[in-house]
C-alpha cells in the first residue's frame, strides 16, 4: 500500500533540454494573459476559495449530513496517509464564528492535507461567503461563516509587475547597447527583463525592430547560450505562446514529456486553456487533441483530452449534497469495489469546480476513512495518477503544488532546468509570491536559497531577480 500525497518528478526532460526555440508569433498576434495589473484568479467565474475554506457555509445543526456530527467545519485538510473520521486537520484555525470542537475545525496540529500545508490567508475567489446551495440537506439554510477580516484577504500576486514610467524605446536602446560590440553586458539585460511585465517585453521587442530593423530574439540568441538563453527567450515569449510551445515540444520527436502535459493542462484556468489550444493551432498548424492521442493512450489520454476542453464548471457556489454524492460515487468506483472505475474519477475531477472538489475531498474522507489523494495512490499508477493528483492538489492549494514541483526540479543530483525555468516564468506574474511562501513553509528553506545553491552565473542572477529577495 502506497500512501503519499506528494509527487516526485525525477529526471526529466532529457539532459539536452528543450530543442532550440523557433521564431514565434508576428507582431499583433501576441496573447498576454492575464492583463497587466490584474490578478490571475479574479472573482467569479475563475479562482477558488480562501484556503481556510472561508467561503463555505456552515452545516445546519441537526441536518443529519453527513453523519450525526454534521458537516465538518472548514479549516484544513487531513494529515497524510488517511485518518479516522474525527482526526484533527492541519492548516489555519477556523475563522471567527466557525464551530470549534473535534474534526476538521480544530487548530492545526499537523502539516496539512497529503503533505500540503495551508497557504497564508488569501482569497482566490473574491471575498464574500458563497451562496447557500439550493436543496441543502434537511431543507434548512445555514448561516454562512464570516469571511476573513479584510486585512487577511489578499489576491494572489506575482513577483513581477508592470514597470511604472515604462519607455519601450529606451529599453530597446539599453538592450542594443548591451549586445553591441565585443562581449555582452548581461547585467544590463537582466536589469531590463527581470523588471518588466510580459506585455511590456512584447512592446520592447516591437520597438527594437522599429528602431534598428533587427529581430531582438535573434540578436539575443546570438549573444547568449545555455540556461540563461532559454530563460531570457522564455521571458520574451507571449504568455499563451510559451505554454503552447512547451506542450508542442513535450510531444515533438521521440518520447513524450508527460509531466509537462500534466503541469500545464491540469493547472490552467478555462480561459487560459482555450487560448492555449487556439494558439497551438494557429502557430504550429496542428490540432492539440490529435497530438495528444498520437502520443498518449488509455485513461491518461482521456484525462488530457478532458482538460483540453477548458470546460470545468466555474460556479463558485458549493453544492454539499452533490459533494456527498460525488464522494460516495468515487468511493464505490475505487476503494469500495474490486478494480477501479477510472471513468468515474475522470468525470468528477475533470468537470467539477475547484471549490466543489474541495468539498468533495472533505466528504470523501468521512466516507472512506482516508483522504482522496491516498485512495488515488492506491487505485492508480503512472501518469494518470499524477494527473488526477495534480487536479486535486490545485483545488486544495495551487501555490503548494508549484512549490513542490520547484523543489523536486532542484532536489538531488543535477537540476531539471527546463522545469525550473518554466514554472518561474509562467507564475512570475500570477502567484509566485504565494509559491515562495509555501516553499518556505514546506521545506524550511527559501526558494531563493535553493536556487542560489543549485545554479550559477548570470542564470542564477536572473532567476533570483525574478524571484525577488
Coordinates of N, CA and C in Angstrom, one line a residue, residues 6-102:
X6 N 2.3 13.3 -2.1 CA 3.3 14.1 -2.8 C 3.8 13.4 -4.1
X7 N 4.0 14.1 -5.1 CA 4.5 13.6 -6.3 C 6.0 14.0 -6.5
X8 N 6.8 13.0 -6.9 CA 8.2 13.4 -7.3 C 8.3 13.5 -8.8
X9 N 9.1 14.3 -9.3 CA 9.3 14.4 -10.7 C 10.8 14.2 -11.0
X10 N 11.2 12.9 -11.0 CA 12.6 12.6 -11.2 C 13.0 12.9 -12.7
X11 N 14.3 13.2 -12.9 CA 15.0 13.5 -14.1 C 14.2 13.6 -15.4
X12 N 13.6 14.7 -15.7 CA 13.1 14.9 -17.0 C 13.2 16.4 -17.2
X13 N 13.1 17.0 -18.3 CA 13.2 16.3 -19.6 C 14.7 15.8 -19.9
X14 N 15.0 15.3 -21.1 CA 16.3 14.8 -21.4 C 17.3 15.8 -21.1
X15 N 18.5 15.4 -20.7 CA 19.6 16.3 -20.3 C 19.9 17.3 -21.3
X16 N 19.6 17.0 -22.6 CA 19.8 18.0 -23.6 C 18.9 19.2 -23.5
X17 N 17.8 19.1 -22.7 CA 16.9 20.2 -22.6 C 16.0 20.4 -23.8
X18 N 15.3 21.5 -23.8 CA 14.4 21.7 -24.9 C 15.1 21.9 -26.2
X19 N 14.5 21.6 -27.3 CA 15.1 22.0 -28.6 C 15.2 23.5 -28.8
X20 N 16.0 23.9 -29.8 CA 16.1 25.4 -30.0 C 14.8 26.1 -30.2
X21 N 14.6 27.3 -29.6 CA 13.4 28.0 -29.7 C 13.2 28.4 -31.2
X22 N 12.0 28.1 -31.7 CA 11.7 28.6 -33.1 C 11.3 30.1 -33.0
X23 N 11.2 30.7 -34.2 CA 10.7 32.1 -34.2 C 9.2 32.0 -33.8
X24 N 8.7 33.1 -33.2 CA 7.4 33.0 -32.8 C 6.6 34.2 -33.1
X25 N 5.3 34.2 -32.6 CA 4.3 35.0 -33.4 C 4.7 36.3 -33.9
X26 N 4.2 36.7 -35.1 CA 4.5 38.0 -35.6 C 3.8 39.1 -34.8
X27 N 4.2 40.3 -34.9 CA 3.7 41.3 -34.1 C 2.2 41.4 -34.3
X28 N 1.4 41.6 -33.3 CA 0.0 41.7 -33.4 C -0.7 40.5 -33.0
X29 N 0.0 39.3 -33.0 CA -0.7 38.1 -32.7 C -0.3 37.6 -31.2
X30 N 0.4 38.4 -30.5 CA 0.8 38.0 -29.2 C -0.5 38.0 -28.3
X31 N -0.4 37.1 -27.4 CA -1.6 36.9 -26.5 C -1.0 37.0 -25.1
X32 N -1.5 37.9 -24.3 CA -1.0 38.1 -22.9 C -2.1 37.8 -22.0
X33 N -1.9 36.9 -21.1 CA -2.9 36.6 -20.0 C -2.2 36.3 -18.7
X34 N -2.6 36.9 -17.6 CA -3.7 37.9 -17.5 C -3.3 39.3 -17.9
X35 N -4.2 40.2 -18.1 CA -3.8 41.5 -18.4 C -3.0 42.1 -17.3
X36 N -2.0 43.0 -17.7 CA -1.1 43.5 -16.7 C -1.9 44.2 -15.6
X37 N -1.4 43.9 -14.4 CA -2.0 44.5 -13.2 C -3.2 43.8 -12.6
X38 N -3.7 42.7 -13.3 CA -4.8 42.0 -12.8 C -4.4 40.7 -12.2
X39 N -5.3 40.3 -11.2 CA -5.0 39.0 -10.6 C -5.3 37.9 -11.5
X40 N -4.6 36.8 -11.4 CA -4.8 35.7 -12.2 C -6.1 35.0 -11.9
X41 N -6.5 34.9 -10.6 CA -7.7 34.2 -10.3 C -8.8 35.3 -9.8
X42 N -9.4 36.0 -10.7 CA -10.4 37.0 -10.3 C -11.6 36.4 -9.6
X43 N -12.5 37.3 -9.2 CA -13.7 36.9 -8.5 C -14.4 35.9 -9.4
X44 N -15.6 35.8 -9.4 CA -16.3 34.8 -10.3 C -16.1 35.3 -11.7
X45 N -15.8 34.4 -12.8 CA -16.0 33.0 -12.7 C -14.8 32.2 -12.5
X46 N -13.6 32.8 -12.2 CA -12.4 31.9 -12.0 C -12.0 31.9 -10.6
X47 N -11.0 31.1 -10.3 CA -10.4 31.1 -9.0 C -10.9 30.1 -8.0
X48 N -10.5 30.2 -6.8 CA -11.0 29.2 -5.8 C -11.0 29.9 -4.5
X49 N -11.7 29.3 -3.5 CA -11.9 30.0 -2.2 C -10.7 30.1 -1.3
X50 N -10.8 31.0 -0.3 CA -9.7 31.1 0.6 C -9.3 29.7 1.1
X51 N -8.0 29.5 1.3 CA -7.5 28.2 1.7 C -8.1 27.7 3.0
X52 N -8.5 28.6 3.9 CA -9.1 28.1 5.1 C -10.6 27.6 4.9
X53 N -11.1 27.8 3.7 CA -12.4 27.3 3.4 C -13.4 28.4 3.8
X54 N -13.0 29.7 3.9 CA -13.8 30.7 4.5 C -15.1 31.0 3.7
X55 N -15.2 30.6 2.4 CA -16.4 30.9 1.7 C -17.4 29.8 1.7
X56 N -17.2 28.7 2.5 CA -18.2 27.7 2.5 C -19.1 27.9 3.7
X57 N -20.4 27.7 3.5 CA -21.4 27.9 4.6 C -21.2 26.8 5.6
X58 N -21.6 27.2 6.8 CA -21.6 26.2 7.9 C -22.6 25.1 7.7
X59 N -22.5 24.0 8.4 CA -23.5 23.0 8.3 C -24.7 23.4 9.2
X60 N -25.9 23.0 8.7 CA -27.1 23.3 9.6 C -27.1 22.4 10.7
X61 N -27.4 22.8 11.9 CA -27.4 21.9 13.1 C -28.5 20.9 12.9
X62 N -28.1 19.6 13.2 CA -29.1 18.5 13.2 C -29.6 18.2 11.8
X63 N -28.9 18.5 10.7 CA -29.4 18.2 9.4 C -29.1 16.7 9.1
X64 N -28.3 16.1 9.9 CA -28.1 14.6 9.7 C -27.2 14.4 8.5
X65 N -26.3 15.3 8.2 CA -25.5 15.2 7.0 C -24.1 15.7 7.2
X66 N -23.0 15.0 6.9 CA -23.1 13.6 6.6 C -22.7 12.9 7.9
X67 N -23.6 12.3 8.5 CA -23.4 11.6 9.8 C -23.9 12.6 11.0
X68 N -24.0 12.0 12.1 CA -24.5 12.7 13.3 C -23.8 14.0 13.6
X69 N -22.5 14.0 13.3 CA -21.7 15.2 13.7 C -21.9 16.4 12.8
X70 N -22.7 16.2 11.7 CA -22.9 17.4 10.8 C -21.7 17.5 9.9
X71 N -21.8 18.4 9.0 CA -20.7 18.6 8.0 C -19.6 19.3 8.7
X72 N -18.3 18.9 8.4 CA -17.2 19.4 9.1 C -17.0 20.9 8.9
X73 N -16.6 21.6 9.9 CA -16.3 23.0 9.8 C -15.0 23.1 8.9
X74 N -15.0 24.2 8.1 CA -13.8 24.3 7.3 C -12.6 24.6 8.2
X75 N -11.4 24.4 7.6 CA -10.3 24.7 8.4 C -9.0 24.0 8.0
X76 N -9.1 23.1 7.1 CA -7.8 22.4 6.7 C -8.0 21.1 6.1
X77 N -7.0 20.4 5.9 CA -7.0 19.1 5.2 C -6.5 18.1 6.1
X78 N -6.9 16.8 6.0 CA -6.4 15.8 6.9 C -4.9 15.5 6.7
X79 N -4.3 15.0 7.7 CA -2.9 14.7 7.6 C -2.6 13.6 6.6
X80 N -1.4 13.5 6.1 CA -1.1 12.5 5.1 C -1.4 11.1 5.6
X81 N -1.8 10.3 4.6 CA -1.9 8.8 4.9 C -3.2 8.4 5.4
X82 N -4.2 9.2 5.3 CA -5.5 8.8 5.7 C -5.7 9.0 7.3
X83 N -6.9 9.0 7.8 CA -7.1 9.3 9.2 C -8.4 8.8 9.6
X84 N -8.7 8.7 10.9 CA -10.1 8.4 11.3 C -11.0 9.6 11.1
X85 N -12.3 9.3 11.2 CA -13.2 10.4 10.8 C -13.0 11.6 11.6
X86 N -12.6 11.5 12.9 CA -12.5 12.7 13.7 C -11.1 13.2 13.9
X87 N -10.2 12.8 12.9 CA -8.8 13.3 13.1 C -8.7 14.8 12.9
X88 N -7.8 15.4 13.7 CA -7.6 16.8 13.5 C -7.0 17.2 12.2
X89 N -7.3 18.4 11.7 CA -6.8 18.8 10.4 C -5.6 19.8 10.6
X90 N -4.8 19.9 9.6 CA -3.7 20.8 9.7 C -4.2 22.1 9.1
X91 N -3.4 23.2 9.1 CA -3.7 24.4 8.4 C -4.2 25.5 9.4
X92 N -4.9 26.4 8.8 CA -5.4 27.6 9.5 C -6.5 27.3 10.5
X93 N -6.5 27.9 11.6 CA -7.7 27.7 12.5 C -8.9 28.3 11.8
X94 N -10.1 27.8 12.2 CA -11.3 28.3 11.6 C -11.5 29.8 11.8
X95 N -12.2 30.5 10.9 CA -12.4 31.9 11.1 C -13.4 32.1 12.2
X96 N -13.4 33.3 12.8 CA -14.4 33.6 13.8 C -15.8 33.2 13.4
X97 N -16.5 32.5 14.3 CA -17.8 32.1 14.0 C -17.9 30.7 13.6
X98 N -16.8 30.0 13.3 CA -16.9 28.6 12.9 C -16.9 27.8 14.2
X99 N -17.7 26.8 14.2 CA -17.7 26.0 15.5 C -16.4 25.3 15.8
X100 N -16.0 25.3 17.0 CA -14.8 24.6 17.4 C -15.2 23.2 17.7
X101 N -14.2 22.4 18.3 CA -14.5 21.1 18.6 C -13.8 20.1 17.8
X102 N -14.0 18.8 17.9 CA -13.2 17.8 17.2 C -13.6 17.8 15.7

